[in-house]
Every structure is written in structure tokens, then in C-alpha cells.
Amino acid sequence: MAGGKEKFYLTTPIYYANSRPHVGSAYTTLVCDTIARYKRMCGFQVAYLTGTDEHGENIARAAAKQGISPQELVERNWRIFQDLWKLLDIRYTHFIRTTALEHAGGVQKMLRRVRDAGLIYKGKYQGRYCVFDNLYVSDSTEPADCPTCGRPAELMSEENYFFKLSDFQKPLLDLYRERPEFVKPDFRRNEVISFVESGLKDISISRKSIKWGIPWPGDEEQVFYVWFDALTSYLTGIGFAEGEQGSEEFRKYWPADLHMIGKEIIRFHAVYWPAFLMAANLPLPRTIFAHGWLLFEQEKMSKSKGNVAYCEPIVQILGSDALRYYLLRDVVFGQDGNFSREALLTRYNSDLANGLGNLASRTLAMLERYFSGEIPAPADGRDERDAAVESRAAATIRTSLEQYDQLAFSRALEAIWELVAEVDRYLVLEQPWSLAEDASKHNRLARVLYTASQALRILTVLTCPVLPQAAEKIWQQLGQRGKLSEQRMDELQWGQLKPGTHIGKPEAVFPRVDKEEAYERIEAMEQEIQPPSALAAAQTPAAPARISIEDFAKVEMRVGEVKSAERVAGADKLLKLIVDIGGEVRQVVAGIAEVYRAEDVVGRKVIVVVNLQPRKLRGVESNGMIVAASVGPQGKPVLAGFLEDVPAGSRLR
Ligand code: ME8
């Protein structure tokens, strides 16, 4: 680990600004933020670039679907990305939009360098192309599906400018062999090598039929292929366009130390990108790391598959640290991992509320109670138990730094939480609350709380890259001066918490949550999240307080008869009902199980809103809503019904 003033430049992919980011798209940004924070705490000068990919047919089509111009769409959407990064505490240093003027200048400059090297020619492109992933699927005209999104690829046939990728087969293979750290993890490098060994064809890097892009210099009919445009943002985002050699910042930070990406875009990054850079005679990045996918309901979480979870509800209920911790702790970095709200809430309660949070509040409360909020001097000699905590802390510092360096976040956190458990055990064995009752044990009490507080200080520093908010709060509660994020992690050691320090006000950092209730609140908020198009609609004048009869008529309510009912597994409040709404039978999930038993509602007539969008509750599809009064402060549900007998299917007006 270098401790000097070295630079470190890392990037996320430049995200398509055609839809709202979900947990999957936030994953890479969270990971990079953790790395950036870690590197800063090890003394590096860090440049951290993210941004939005705003050109291409996928953007143009998304805009057309909403009846707006591509420019309007991206103006709206890039802000949604920025707002989310703020919410998730992402401390990027650079944000590039590919529609920025200086970016276009940089892309044209890049082309000039490649063209001057004699590597561009005009030719005819014919083949299958996926518009959504901007991917050449095949060079044949035969029908083919996109390997990334599964959509049928479109036939394209036009005159384009080509890049002589075929010239780079040998230089690329030499690169992978000479610099094994260029593509990570190793198994991905092997995939890339076999792809390149199988032969490289020249690629088209312009488009004639597409208008939404950066103009090709000297040919008004063409725009740049969006990947040539987007990859160049790693250069333009730090000042490549400026002057002949780029800005001072560019010269300081380029080449990138790490391009972090998802595995589906590895070919663009590990094959095309180094070839473009070699062609332009620019230095190559040090490492391209392709991580796995976050899966949700067994498939890649992605907008096109409709299986997405959003970050905002989780942040609102549990805080951004909880999401960061869960994703880094539960997913083995590099591999695919499953996203589950259940696992998120379990981790929150066990590791954060009962683990670190509880250790911090217990230790701080005892310091307050027994030592008037002052870190005691360790009076008595150090015994074996004290020494065990101290040596565990030293081992944890060593291991977690090694694991952070290797991007093995789950292992780093595992090691850190072993220290949490060790200190917990120590407190249980030493029972400081009993020591406090015996004046002759005062010195031992001082030693025990001194030891626990030293360990807690170390824990705040080690967790800071993952839990920036909570760690900073505990840091301040420990009475530490300066910003935690400005501490040096590579200089961390036992004993840096000085006796006599006055602690701040103890406050819980991770209040325990009722899992069931939190789950339902997150799920309900998810349903309310609207796609950007709907967000725009919401910005039009608000609906009047009173609605017209036509508005009311849009809600279709019918009398339904409950045919069967059963509890939804793992949910205390939910009943799954099969309801006859007159010639049609529906499955509806209702939050009434705390008040009604399944057998009580079978045969009952209820009121069903039948034209609601179907939604999933705890993974169970609900196609409609049962109307109930919400009574008292707890909102106890009381089913609406009729005094007279009414046939199922009757419409309410
Ligand atoms: O590909 N699991 O943009 P994009 C893990 N504009 N990571 C995920 C994910 C999931 N389920 N879903 C998305 C593009 N990601 C191009 C990039 S770069 C010069 C141009 C993350 O909006 C992951 O990093 O489709 C993936 O590679 C990226 O979002 C794709 O973002």
C-alpha cells in the first residue's frame, strides 16, 4: 500500500440516460464510491468519474415514446442520476455528460488521432444490430437475438466509417499476456483472450441512419457510433479536449487506474477501448474490472425485464449506509449475487442494529454513566483478555486493508465484524456493569472501557468507506476531532484514542426495525415510484382538490365473493384471497391478516377495486385491491361490506 501522494483515477460506466437508475445500476457506483473513499483514506489523490451516456438510438426512441425531444429527455434524466448519487452519499469528483460541448470536441480530437494513424476507412456495414444495447450482434443478415437483452436484433445496411480493429489482434494478445492485471477477474481475462484469438473484424464506428449523436467531422450524413463516443468520456471527463496535450488534470490523472464495469460490457472495454487508445497513441488504463450482476427474482435486475428494485425506498426506511453495507457484504464481489429485501432487513438488524450500532451505544452509554463521558486511562495492567482484543484489532486492521485492496469487500467486512463480535464477547465476560458496583474494581472497569473504546475507534475508521454516515456519527460521539473521512487508514493503530477525551452525545446510529413492517413500507413505496415520464407528468399543474364525476368513474369497483383465503408465507399482515368478481376470478393480496383469519373471510362479500395495475406483494401477484376502513392510530383494517345481499360482480357507482 503506497502512502504518499499518488494519484488514483477510477470510473463507473457512463449510464444510459434513458431510464431511471435502479439498485442494479447503483451497484457499480456504490462499489466505486467505497473504493474511492478507501483510497483517499490511504493517502491517494483520487479522481472519481461517473456520468451519463446521452446519445444513440435507444435514447432517441425513449424520447419519441414520451413525445419529447432526446435533448429534453436527457436534460430531465441526468438530474435523476445526480439526485440519486447525492442520496446515496456518492462522492464522485467528475461527472461527464456525453452531450456536453467539450465532450464532442474530445471525441472529434480522438478521431483525428486515429485517422492520422491511417486506421479509418469508409465501407459498407451490413448486419444485425441491437439498438437497446448498441451492440453488433452478427455480421450476417440472418435473424438473431441480442445476447444481452434478448430482443430481436435489427437489420442494418449502410455506408459507414470503419476502424481497423483487425490490426490489433496481436497487440491486444500481447497486452493481456504482458499485463495480466489489465482484465480482472482472471476468468474474465480468459474469456476476452479466447474472443480475440478467434479473430477480430473491423468495426463500424459511425452511423448514417441515426441522427442523435456527435457529428462526424467532414461528413454531415454521419454521427459517431455511440460506444466510440461513450468510451471517450473517460478521457474527456478529466479534460482531454483542452489544448494539444489535454488539461493539467488530464495529464495528472490519465491513464485510469480502474474502469469498473458490469460483465456484459467487457468486450467494449477490454477489446475496443484499448485498441482505440493504442490507435490514438494514448496510454492504456491499468485495470478493467468486470463484476457480476445483481439478480432479482432469478434474473439480471434490469428495466427491460421489469424486475427492478429502487434505492429510494430503502434509503428512506433504513438509510443509505444500510444499502451500501448489504450490497457489499452479501454479494461476493465479482460474481453474480441475489438481491433480496428479506436478506437486506436481516443484515440490517443483525449486523448493523444489533452488531455495530449496539456495541457503539453500549460502550458510549457506559462511558457516560461511569466516567462522566470521559475516556478513562487504563490504570491496571493489561491481562490476557485485554491483550486478545488488542491483537484481534491489529489482525483486523491488517486483514481488512488487504481485502479492501483486493476489492474483496465481503471478506473485509467479515473480518471487521469478527472484531465487533470479539468486543461483544469481551464485554459479556467482563461485565463492566457489575464491575461498576464494586468501588475496588474501578481500575479494572477503566481498563475494560478503555479497551472497548479503542476497538470502537478502530471500527469507525475501518467501516468508513462502506458506512460513511454512521461511522462519522460514532466518530464524533467518541469525541474525535476532524472529519473521519480525512483520517489515514494506513496509519491506523491501537491506542490512538487518548484518555481524557470527552465524548459527544451518545445516539443510536442504526435503530432496530420491525422487519415485517419495514418490508411492507419499502414495498409500498416501490409501487409508488414512477418512471421518469410519469415524473414529468407530475410536474404539470397538480390535480384539483375536488375531482369530477368522470375522474371518479375511472375507478372501477365491484362486489366480490371470497372463494378461498390463505396466509402469505413470511408475512404477518397479508392474506392471499381468491375472489369471484362476477364471471371472473381474481387473486388479490390484502393487508388484513392481523385482524381477519383466513377462514373468517371465505364466503364474505367484499368491495374490490378491479382496474388497478397488478402488483406484487412479497412476490405474490395481487390483481386488484380490497376496500377497507383504516381505524385508529394503528390503521386497523375493517372490511367494507353490505347489509343487504348483493350478487358478486355488481358495480359500485
Ligand atoms: O451499458 N447488476 O449503460 P447502462 C450489476 N452506457 N450491475 C448492473 C446491473 C445489475 N443488475 N444493471 C446495471 C451502458 N448495472 C453504457 C456504458 S461506458 C463507456 C458506457 C451497471 O446504463 C453495470 O455497471 O446499461 C453495468 O455495466 C452498467 O450498469 C450498465 O449501464
Tab-separated table of N, CA, C and O in Angstrom, residues 327-432:
chain	number	residue	atom	x	y	z
A	327	LEU	N	-25.159	-4.561	0.110
A	327	LEU	CA	-24.663	-4.964	-1.218
A	327	LEU	C	-23.199	-5.397	-1.157
A	327	LEU	O	-22.785	-6.330	-1.833
A	328	LEU	N	-22.430	-4.735	-0.324
A	328	LEU	CA	-21.009	-5.090	-0.259
A	328	LEU	C	-20.756	-6.311	0.609
A	328	LEU	O	-19.800	-7.047	0.402
A	329	ARG	N	-21.629	-6.536	1.581
A	329	ARG	CA	-21.416	-7.661	2.483
A	329	ARG	C	-21.981	-8.958	1.912
A	329	ARG	O	-21.385	-10.022	2.049
A	330	ASP	N	-23.135	-8.878	1.250
A	330	ASP	CA	-23.823	-10.104	0.837
A	330	ASP	C	-23.402	-10.618	-0.527
A	330	ASP	O	-23.536	-11.795	-0.809
A	331	VAL	N	-22.944	-9.727	-1.399
A	331	VAL	CA	-22.557	-10.178	-2.733
A	331	VAL	C	-21.039	-10.393	-2.733
A	331	VAL	O	-20.302	-9.514	-2.316
A	332	VAL	N	-20.608	-11.561	-3.169
A	332	VAL	CA	-19.166	-11.805	-3.290
A	332	VAL	C	-18.729	-11.029	-4.524
A	332	VAL	O	-19.157	-11.335	-5.640
A	333	PHE	N	-17.913	-10.006	-4.322
A	333	PHE	CA	-17.652	-9.077	-5.413
A	333	PHE	C	-16.971	-9.771	-6.586
A	333	PHE	O	-15.991	-10.484	-6.409
A	334	GLY	N	-17.522	-9.543	-7.772
A	334	GLY	CA	-17.002	-10.193	-8.977
A	334	GLY	C	-18.028	-11.181	-9.512
A	334	GLY	O	-18.212	-11.313	-10.706
A	335	GLN	N	-18.711	-11.860	-8.581
A	335	GLN	CA	-19.701	-12.863	-9.012
A	335	GLN	C	-21.112	-12.272	-9.052
A	335	GLN	O	-21.346	-11.197	-8.524
A	336	ASP	N	-22.038	-13.032	-9.643
A	336	ASP	CA	-23.440	-12.615	-9.584
A	336	ASP	C	-23.922	-12.756	-8.143
A	336	ASP	O	-23.436	-13.605	-7.404
A	337	GLY	N	-24.876	-11.942	-7.759
A	337	GLY	CA	-25.408	-12.049	-6.397
A	337	GLY	C	-26.882	-11.741	-6.420
A	337	GLY	O	-27.359	-11.010	-7.285
A	338	ASN	N	-27.567	-12.298	-5.448
A	338	ASN	CA	-29.009	-12.122	-5.409
A	338	ASN	C	-29.395	-10.917	-4.566
A	338	ASN	O	-28.841	-10.737	-3.498
A	339	PHE	N	-30.310	-10.104	-5.056
A	339	PHE	CA	-30.826	-9.019	-4.216
A	339	PHE	C	-32.125	-9.481	-3.572
A	339	PHE	O	-33.022	-9.966	-4.256
A	340	SER	N	-32.217	-9.348	-2.256
A	340	SER	CA	-33.475	-9.720	-1.593
A	340	SER	C	-33.736	-8.755	-0.438
A	340	SER	O	-32.844	-8.474	0.362
A	341	ARG	N	-34.963	-8.259	-0.390
A	341	ARG	CA	-35.297	-7.306	0.688
A	341	ARG	C	-35.251	-7.998	2.045
A	341	ARG	O	-34.883	-7.401	3.047
A	342	GLU	N	-35.645	-9.263	2.027
A	342	GLU	CA	-35.620	-10.079	3.243
A	342	GLU	C	-34.185	-10.102	3.813
A	342	GLU	O	-33.966	-9.841	4.998
A	343	ALA	N	-33.215	-10.428	2.935
A	343	ALA	CA	-31.819	-10.531	3.385
A	343	ALA	C	-31.289	-9.160	3.811
A	343	ALA	O	-30.535	-9.049	4.775
A	344	LEU	N	-31.714	-8.124	3.104
A	344	LEU	CA	-31.299	-6.761	3.453
A	344	LEU	C	-31.735	-6.431	4.881
A	344	LEU	O	-30.958	-5.935	5.699
A	345	LEU	N	-33.005	-6.732	5.187
A	345	LEU	CA	-33.524	-6.399	6.517
A	345	LEU	C	-32.880	-7.264	7.598
A	345	LEU	O	-32.619	-6.793	8.705
A	346	THR	N	-32.607	-8.517	7.263
A	346	THR	CA	-31.950	-9.391	8.241
A	346	THR	C	-30.565	-8.857	8.554
A	346	THR	O	-30.175	-8.742	9.713
A	347	ARG	N	-29.813	-8.513	7.514
A	347	ARG	CA	-28.478	-7.947	7.716
A	347	ARG	C	-28.539	-6.659	8.530
A	347	ARG	O	-27.711	-6.400	9.382
A	348	TYR	N	-29.534	-5.843	8.195
A	348	TYR	CA	-29.647	-4.563	8.894
A	348	TYR	C	-29.791	-4.810	10.397
A	348	TYR	O	-29.047	-4.258	11.206
A	349	ASN	N	-30.753	-5.641	10.749
A	349	ASN	CA	-30.978	-5.853	12.181
A	349	ASN	C	-29.816	-6.577	12.847
A	349	ASN	O	-29.380	-6.198	13.925
A	350	SER	N	-29.292	-7.627	12.188
A	350	SER	CA	-28.279	-8.412	12.893
A	350	SER	C	-26.921	-7.719	12.914
A	350	SER	O	-26.302	-7.604	13.960
A	351	ASP	N	-26.458	-7.224	11.767
A	351	ASP	CA	-25.091	-6.699	11.730
A	351	ASP	C	-25.012	-5.216	12.117
A	351	ASP	O	-24.046	-4.796	12.741
A	352	LEU	N	-26.021	-4.459	11.702
A	352	LEU	CA	-25.912	-3.017	11.953
A	352	LEU	C	-26.582	-2.616	13.269
A	352	LEU	O	-25.950	-2.032	14.140
A	353	ALA	N	-27.878	-2.945	13.425
A	353	ALA	CA	-28.552	-2.526	14.662
A	353	ALA	C	-27.997	-3.297	15.866
A	353	ALA	O	-27.499	-2.701	16.827
A	354	ASN	N	-28.038	-4.641	15.834
A	354	ASN	CA	-27.569	-5.425	16.985
A	354	ASN	C	-26.051	-5.530	17.045
A	354	ASN	O	-25.506	-5.784	18.110
A	355	GLY	N	-25.390	-5.384	15.915
A	355	GLY	CA	-23.931	-5.528	15.879
A	355	GLY	C	-23.227	-4.223	16.209
A	355	GLY	O	-23.130	-3.828	17.376
A	356	LEU	N	-22.802	-3.536	15.168
A	356	LEU	CA	-22.004	-2.326	15.374
A	356	LEU	C	-22.763	-1.249	16.165
A	356	LEU	O	-22.225	-0.634	17.087
A	357	GLY	N	-24.047	-1.037	15.788
A	357	GLY	CA	-24.823	0.029	16.429
A	357	GLY	C	-24.951	-0.211	17.924
A	357	GLY	O	-24.739	0.696	18.746
A	358	ASN	N	-25.254	-1.437	18.293
A	358	ASN	CA	-25.439	-1.761	19.695
A	358	ASN	C	-24.125	-1.660	20.469
A	358	ASN	O	-24.087	-1.143	21.583
A	359	LEU	N	-23.051	-2.114	19.863
A	359	LEU	CA	-21.743	-2.033	20.532
A	359	LEU	C	-21.393	-0.572	20.810
A	359	LEU	O	-20.942	-0.221	21.905
A	360	ALA	N	-21.648	0.284	19.807
A	360	ALA	CA	-21.329	1.702	19.984
A	360	ALA	C	-22.188	2.304	21.086
A	360	ALA	O	-21.680	2.971	21.998
A	361	SER	N	-23.502	2.041	21.059
A	361	SER	CA	-24.325	2.735	22.056
A	361	SER	C	-24.084	2.201	23.467
A	361	SER	O	-24.080	2.981	24.415
A	362	ARG	N	-23.803	0.903	23.591
A	362	ARG	CA	-23.493	0.368	24.932
A	362	ARG	C	-22.219	0.992	25.475
A	362	ARG	O	-22.155	1.428	26.617
A	363	THR	N	-21.182	0.983	24.649
A	363	THR	CA	-19.886	1.472	25.111
A	363	THR	C	-19.981	2.949	25.491
A	363	THR	O	-19.525	3.368	26.554
A	364	LEU	N	-20.629	3.720	24.624
A	364	LEU	CA	-20.727	5.157	24.879
A	364	LEU	C	-21.576	5.437	26.116
A	364	LEU	O	-21.254	6.306	26.927
A	365	ALA	N	-22.666	4.667	26.277
A	365	ALA	CA	-23.538	4.885	27.434
A	365	ALA	C	-22.781	4.578	28.728
A	365	ALA	O	-22.927	5.284	29.733
A	366	MET	N	-21.939	3.550	28.713
A	366	MET	CA	-21.198	3.224	29.933
A	366	MET	C	-20.122	4.270	30.236
A	366	MET	O	-19.870	4.579	31.389
A	367	LEU	N	-19.508	4.793	29.170
A	367	LEU	CA	-18.513	5.858	29.385
A	367	LEU	C	-19.190	7.063	30.047
A	367	LEU	O	-18.652	7.677	30.967
A	368	GLU	N	-20.379	7.349	29.575
A	368	GLU	CA	-21.154	8.475	30.096
A	368	GLU	C	-21.502	8.224	31.576
A	368	GLU	O	-21.281	9.068	32.441
A	369	ARG	N	-22.012	7.019	31.817
A	369	ARG	CA	-22.521	6.712	33.156
A	369	ARG	C	-21.384	6.575	34.176
A	369	ARG	O	-21.457	7.133	35.254
A	370	TYR	N	-20.339	5.834	33.836
A	370	TYR	CA	-19.325	5.516	34.851
A	370	TYR	C	-18.146	6.471	34.863
A	370	TYR	O	-17.414	6.537	35.836
A	371	PHE	N	-17.921	7.186	33.770
A	371	PHE	CA	-16.750	8.076	33.733
A	371	PHE	C	-17.119	9.488	33.283
A	371	PHE	O	-16.290	10.191	32.715
A	372	SER	N	-18.364	9.878	33.533
A	372	SER	CA	-18.857	11.214	33.158
A	372	SER	C	-18.474	11.589	31.740
A	372	SER	O	-18.097	12.727	31.452
A	373	GLY	N	-18.529	10.631	30.846
A	373	GLY	CA	-18.288	10.913	29.431
A	373	GLY	C	-16.829	11.171	29.089
A	373	GLY	O	-16.534	11.886	28.148
A	374	GLU	N	-15.932	10.592	29.843
A	374	GLU	CA	-14.507	10.799	29.544
A	374	GLU	C	-13.836	9.448	29.317
A	374	GLU	O	-14.101	8.491	30.041
A	375	ILE	N	-12.966	9.387	28.307
A	375	ILE	CA	-12.251	8.122	28.067
A	375	ILE	C	-11.280	7.911	29.236
A	375	ILE	O	-10.418	8.760	29.484
A	376	PRO	N	-11.429	6.794	29.968
A	376	PRO	CA	-10.565	6.603	31.137
A	376	PRO	C	-9.146	6.189	30.749
A	376	PRO	O	-8.941	5.614	29.674
A	377	ALA	N	-8.203	6.473	31.645
A	377	ALA	CA	-6.830	5.990	31.432
A	377	ALA	C	-6.802	4.527	31.869
A	377	ALA	O	-7.451	4.159	32.847
A	378	PRO	N	-6.071	3.686	31.151
A	378	PRO	CA	-6.046	2.271	31.528
A	378	PRO	C	-5.135	2.069	32.736
A	378	PRO	O	-3.930	1.950	32.584
A	379	ALA	N	-5.745	2.043	33.910
A	379	ALA	CA	-4.944	2.043	35.134
A	379	ALA	C	-4.274	0.696	35.421
A	379	ALA	O	-3.054	0.607	35.457
A	380	ASP	N	-5.073	-0.366	35.548
A	380	ASP	CA	-4.495	-1.676	35.889
A	380	ASP	C	-3.699	-2.249	34.745
A	380	ASP	O	-3.845	-1.822	33.609
A	381	GLY	N	-2.905	-3.231	35.032
A	381	GLY	CA	-2.131	-3.910	33.982
A	381	GLY	C	-3.049	-4.612	32.997
A	381	GLY	O	-4.204	-4.915	33.313
A	382	ARG	N	-2.514	-4.883	31.847
A	382	ARG	CA	-3.269	-5.491	30.767
A	382	ARG	C	-3.293	-6.997	30.978
A	382	ARG	O	-2.242	-7.612	31.118
A	383	ASP	N	-4.483	-7.586	31.013
A	383	ASP	CA	-4.498	-9.043	31.186
A	383	ASP	C	-4.698	-9.732	29.841
A	383	ASP	O	-4.735	-9.076	28.788
A	384	GLU	N	-4.843	-11.043	29.898
A	384	GLU	CA	-4.921	-11.811	28.645
A	384	GLU	C	-6.112	-11.432	27.770
A	384	GLU	O	-6.019	-11.384	26.556
A	385	ARG	N	-7.219	-11.188	28.468
A	385	ARG	CA	-8.423	-10.837	27.685
A	385	ARG	C	-8.240	-9.506	26.963
A	385	ARG	O	-8.621	-9.350	25.803
A	386	ASP	N	-7.659	-8.546	27.667
A	386	ASP	CA	-7.412	-7.233	27.026
A	386	ASP	C	-6.482	-7.420	25.831
A	386	ASP	O	-6.702	-6.863	24.752
A	387	ALA	N	-5.450	-8.235	26.064
A	387	ALA	CA	-4.468	-8.448	25.000
A	387	ALA	C	-5.107	-9.125	23.794
A	387	ALA	O	-4.768	-8.825	22.642
A	388	ALA	N	-6.072	-10.022	24.080
A	388	ALA	CA	-6.721	-10.732	22.967
A	388	ALA	C	-7.500	-9.744	22.088
A	388	ALA	O	-7.457	-9.823	20.857
A	389	VAL	N	-8.193	-8.788	22.722
A	389	VAL	CA	-8.938	-7.793	21.934
A	389	VAL	C	-7.951	-6.950	21.112
A	389	VAL	O	-8.151	-6.712	19.918
A	390	GLU	N	-6.883	-6.557	21.783
A	390	GLU	CA	-5.899	-5.714	21.100
A	390	GLU	C	-5.276	-6.449	19.904
A	390	GLU	O	-5.132	-5.874	18.826
A	391	SER	N	-4.944	-7.709	20.099
A	391	SER	CA	-4.298	-8.381	18.964
A	391	SER	C	-5.318	-8.705	17.873
A	391	SER	O	-4.996	-8.670	16.690
A	392	ARG	N	-6.552	-8.960	18.260
A	392	ARG	CA	-7.582	-9.143	17.235
A	392	ARG	C	-7.747	-7.856	16.426
A	392	ARG	O	-7.889	-7.876	15.199
A	393	ALA	N	-7.716	-6.710	17.116
A	393	ALA	CA	-7.875	-5.431	16.407
A	393	ALA	C	-6.736	-5.251	15.405
A	393	ALA	O	-6.964	-4.860	14.252
A	394	ALA	N	-5.513	-5.587	15.829
A	394	ALA	CA	-4.367	-5.427	14.917
A	394	ALA	C	-4.536	-6.349	13.710
A	394	ALA	O	-4.303	-5.944	12.563
A	395	ALA	N	-4.989	-7.580	13.970
A	395	ALA	CA	-5.180	-8.534	12.867
A	395	ALA	C	-6.280	-8.039	11.932
A	395	ALA	O	-6.181	-8.153	10.706
A	396	THR	N	-7.335	-7.464	12.509
A	396	THR	CA	-8.450	-6.968	11.685
A	396	THR	C	-7.986	-5.820	10.789
A	396	THR	O	-8.368	-5.750	9.621
A	397	ILE	N	-7.175	-4.943	11.338
A	397	ILE	CA	-6.672	-3.824	10.516
A	397	ILE	C	-5.914	-4.404	9.324
A	397	ILE	O	-6.171	-4.042	8.171
A	398	ARG	N	-5.026	-5.343	9.615
A	398	ARG	CA	-4.203	-5.930	8.553
A	398	ARG	C	-5.075	-6.607	7.495
A	398	ARG	O	-5.007	-6.303	6.314
A	399	THR	N	-5.944	-7.511	7.980
A	399	THR	CA	-6.756	-8.288	7.030
A	399	THR	C	-7.691	-7.392	6.231
A	399	THR	O	-7.820	-7.545	5.020
A	400	SER	N	-8.365	-6.467	6.902
A	400	SER	CA	-9.369	-5.709	6.159
A	400	SER	C	-8.704	-4.808	5.116
A	400	SER	O	-9.239	-4.645	4.019
A	401	LEU	N	-7.538	-4.258	5.425
A	401	LEU	CA	-6.853	-3.446	4.413
A	401	LEU	C	-6.439	-4.308	3.211
A	401	LEU	O	-6.602	-3.888	2.063
A	402	GLU	N	-5.952	-5.499	3.510
A	402	GLU	CA	-5.584	-6.402	2.401
A	402	GLU	C	-6.805	-6.718	1.539
A	402	GLU	O	-6.751	-6.707	0.320
A	403	GLN	N	-7.916	-6.989	2.212
A	403	GLN	CA	-9.124	-7.362	1.465
A	403	GLN	C	-9.690	-6.177	0.690
A	403	GLN	O	-10.140	-6.331	-0.439
A	404	TYR	N	-9.678	-5.002	1.285
A	404	TYR	CA	-10.123	-3.808	0.549
A	404	TYR	C	-9.243	-3.631	-0.700
A	404	TYR	O	-9.736	-3.338	-1.783
A	405	ASP	N	-7.936	-3.814	-0.533
A	405	ASP	CA	-7.025	-3.661	-1.674
A	405	ASP	C	-7.383	-4.617	-2.801
A	405	ASP	O	-7.242	-4.290	-3.966
A	406	GLN	N	-7.823	-5.820	-2.416
A	406	GLN	CA	-8.166	-6.807	-3.445
A	406	GLN	C	-9.620	-6.708	-3.894
A	406	GLN	O	-10.124	-7.607	-4.573
A	407	LEU	N	-10.318	-5.687	-3.449
A	407	LEU	CA	-11.733	-5.477	-3.758
A	407	LEU	C	-12.596	-6.636	-3.241
A	407	LEU	O	-13.665	-6.907	-3.791
A	408	ALA	N	-12.112	-7.304	-2.194
A	408	ALA	CA	-12.893	-8.402	-1.595
A	408	ALA	C	-13.690	-7.811	-0.432
A	408	ALA	O	-13.378	-8.027	0.739
A	409	PHE	N	-14.721	-7.028	-0.800
A	409	PHE	CA	-15.431	-6.256	0.223
A	409	PHE	C	-16.107	-7.139	1.264
A	409	PHE	O	-16.119	-6.839	2.441
A	410	SER	N	-16.718	-8.239	0.802
A	410	SER	CA	-17.452	-9.053	1.774
A	410	SER	C	-16.477	-9.641	2.791
A	410	SER	O	-16.783	-9.727	3.977
A	411	ARG	N	-15.276	-9.992	2.336
A	411	ARG	CA	-14.307	-10.544	3.291
A	411	ARG	C	-13.769	-9.468	4.225
A	411	ARG	O	-13.536	-9.717	5.401
A	412	ALA	N	-13.580	-8.268	3.690
A	412	ALA	CA	-13.126	-7.174	4.565
A	412	ALA	C	-14.159	-6.956	5.669
A	412	ALA	O	-13.821	-6.858	6.849
A	413	LEU	N	-15.433	-6.942	5.273
A	413	LEU	CA	-16.479	-6.672	6.265
A	413	LEU	C	-16.622	-7.833	7.248
A	413	LEU	O	-16.879	-7.624	8.432
A	414	GLU	N	-16.423	-9.011	6.736
A	414	GLU	CA	-16.487	-10.184	7.610
A	414	GLU	C	-15.416	-10.062	8.707
A	414	GLU	O	-15.684	-10.274	9.887
A	415	ALA	N	-14.211	-9.687	8.279
A	415	ALA	CA	-13.116	-9.548	9.250
A	415	ALA	C	-13.440	-8.442	10.254
A	415	ALA	O	-13.216	-8.592	11.457
A	416	ILE	N	-14.000	-7.351	9.774
A	416	ILE	CA	-14.313	-6.231	10.672
A	416	ILE	C	-15.374	-6.660	11.691
A	416	ILE	O	-15.306	-6.343	12.873
A	417	TRP	N	-16.345	-7.428	11.205
A	417	TRP	CA	-17.418	-7.857	12.128
A	417	TRP	C	-16.945	-8.944	13.111
A	417	TRP	O	-17.556	-9.148	14.141
A	418	GLU	N	-15.838	-9.595	12.793
A	418	GLU	CA	-15.268	-10.505	13.796
A	418	GLU	C	-14.743	-9.701	14.980
A	418	GLU	O	-14.815	-10.140	16.119
A	419	LEU	N	-14.241	-8.517	14.685
A	419	LEU	CA	-13.789	-7.661	15.791
A	419	LEU	C	-14.998	-7.170	16.604
A	419	LEU	O	-14.940	-7.131	17.830
A	420	VAL	N	-16.091	-6.847	15.908
A	420	VAL	CA	-17.308	-6.443	16.639
A	420	VAL	C	-17.702	-7.575	17.597
A	420	VAL	O	-17.952	-7.353	18.793
A	421	ALA	N	-17.703	-8.799	17.095
A	421	ALA	CA	-18.109	-9.945	17.917
A	421	ALA	C	-17.133	-10.167	19.073
A	421	ALA	O	-17.541	-10.471	20.197
A	422	GLU	N	-15.861	-9.975	18.794
A	422	GLU	CA	-14.838	-10.165	19.835
A	422	GLU	C	-15.058	-9.173	20.984
A	422	GLU	O	-14.998	-9.536	22.156
A	423	VAL	N	-15.334	-7.925	20.643
A	423	VAL	CA	-15.525	-6.915	21.697
A	423	VAL	C	-16.832	-7.188	22.452
A	423	VAL	O	-16.904	-7.048	23.674
A	424	ASP	N	-17.845	-7.650	21.721
A	424	ASP	CA	-19.100	-8.023	22.383
A	424	ASP	C	-18.854	-9.114	23.421
A	424	ASP	O	-19.333	-9.032	24.546
A	425	ARG	N	-18.091	-10.128	22.996
A	425	ARG	CA	-17.791	-11.247	23.913
A	425	ARG	C	-17.020	-10.739	25.130
A	425	ARG	O	-17.281	-11.126	26.259
A	426	TYR	N	-16.101	-9.870	24.867
A	426	TYR	CA	-15.259	-9.303	25.930
A	426	TYR	C	-16.136	-8.584	26.969
A	426	TYR	O	-15.979	-8.764	28.170
A	427	LEU	N	-17.096	-7.808	26.474
A	427	LEU	CA	-17.962	-7.076	27.407
A	427	LEU	C	-18.835	-8.045	28.205
A	427	LEU	O	-19.072	-7.842	29.396
A	428	VAL	N	-19.284	-9.101	27.545
A	428	VAL	CA	-20.114	-10.082	28.246
A	428	VAL	C	-19.289	-10.762	29.344
A	428	VAL	O	-19.749	-10.948	30.472
A	429	LEU	N	-18.036	-11.085	29.034
A	429	LEU	CA	-17.178	-11.751	30.028
A	429	LEU	C	-16.802	-10.813	31.177
A	429	LEU	O	-16.818	-11.194	32.341
A	430	GLU	N	-16.481	-9.584	30.820
A	430	GLU	CA	-16.002	-8.648	31.839
A	430	GLU	C	-17.127	-8.014	32.652
A	430	GLU	O	-16.900	-7.553	33.764
A	431	GLN	N	-18.311	-7.964	32.075
A	431	GLN	CA	-19.465	-7.364	32.741
A	431	GLN	C	-19.150	-6.015	33.403
A	431	GLN	O	-19.215	-5.897	34.633
A	432	PRO	N	-18.828	-5.018	32.624
A	432	PRO	CA	-18.491	-3.725	33.232
A	432	PRO	C	-19.603	-3.195	34.144
A	432	PRO	O	-19.316	-2.521	35.139
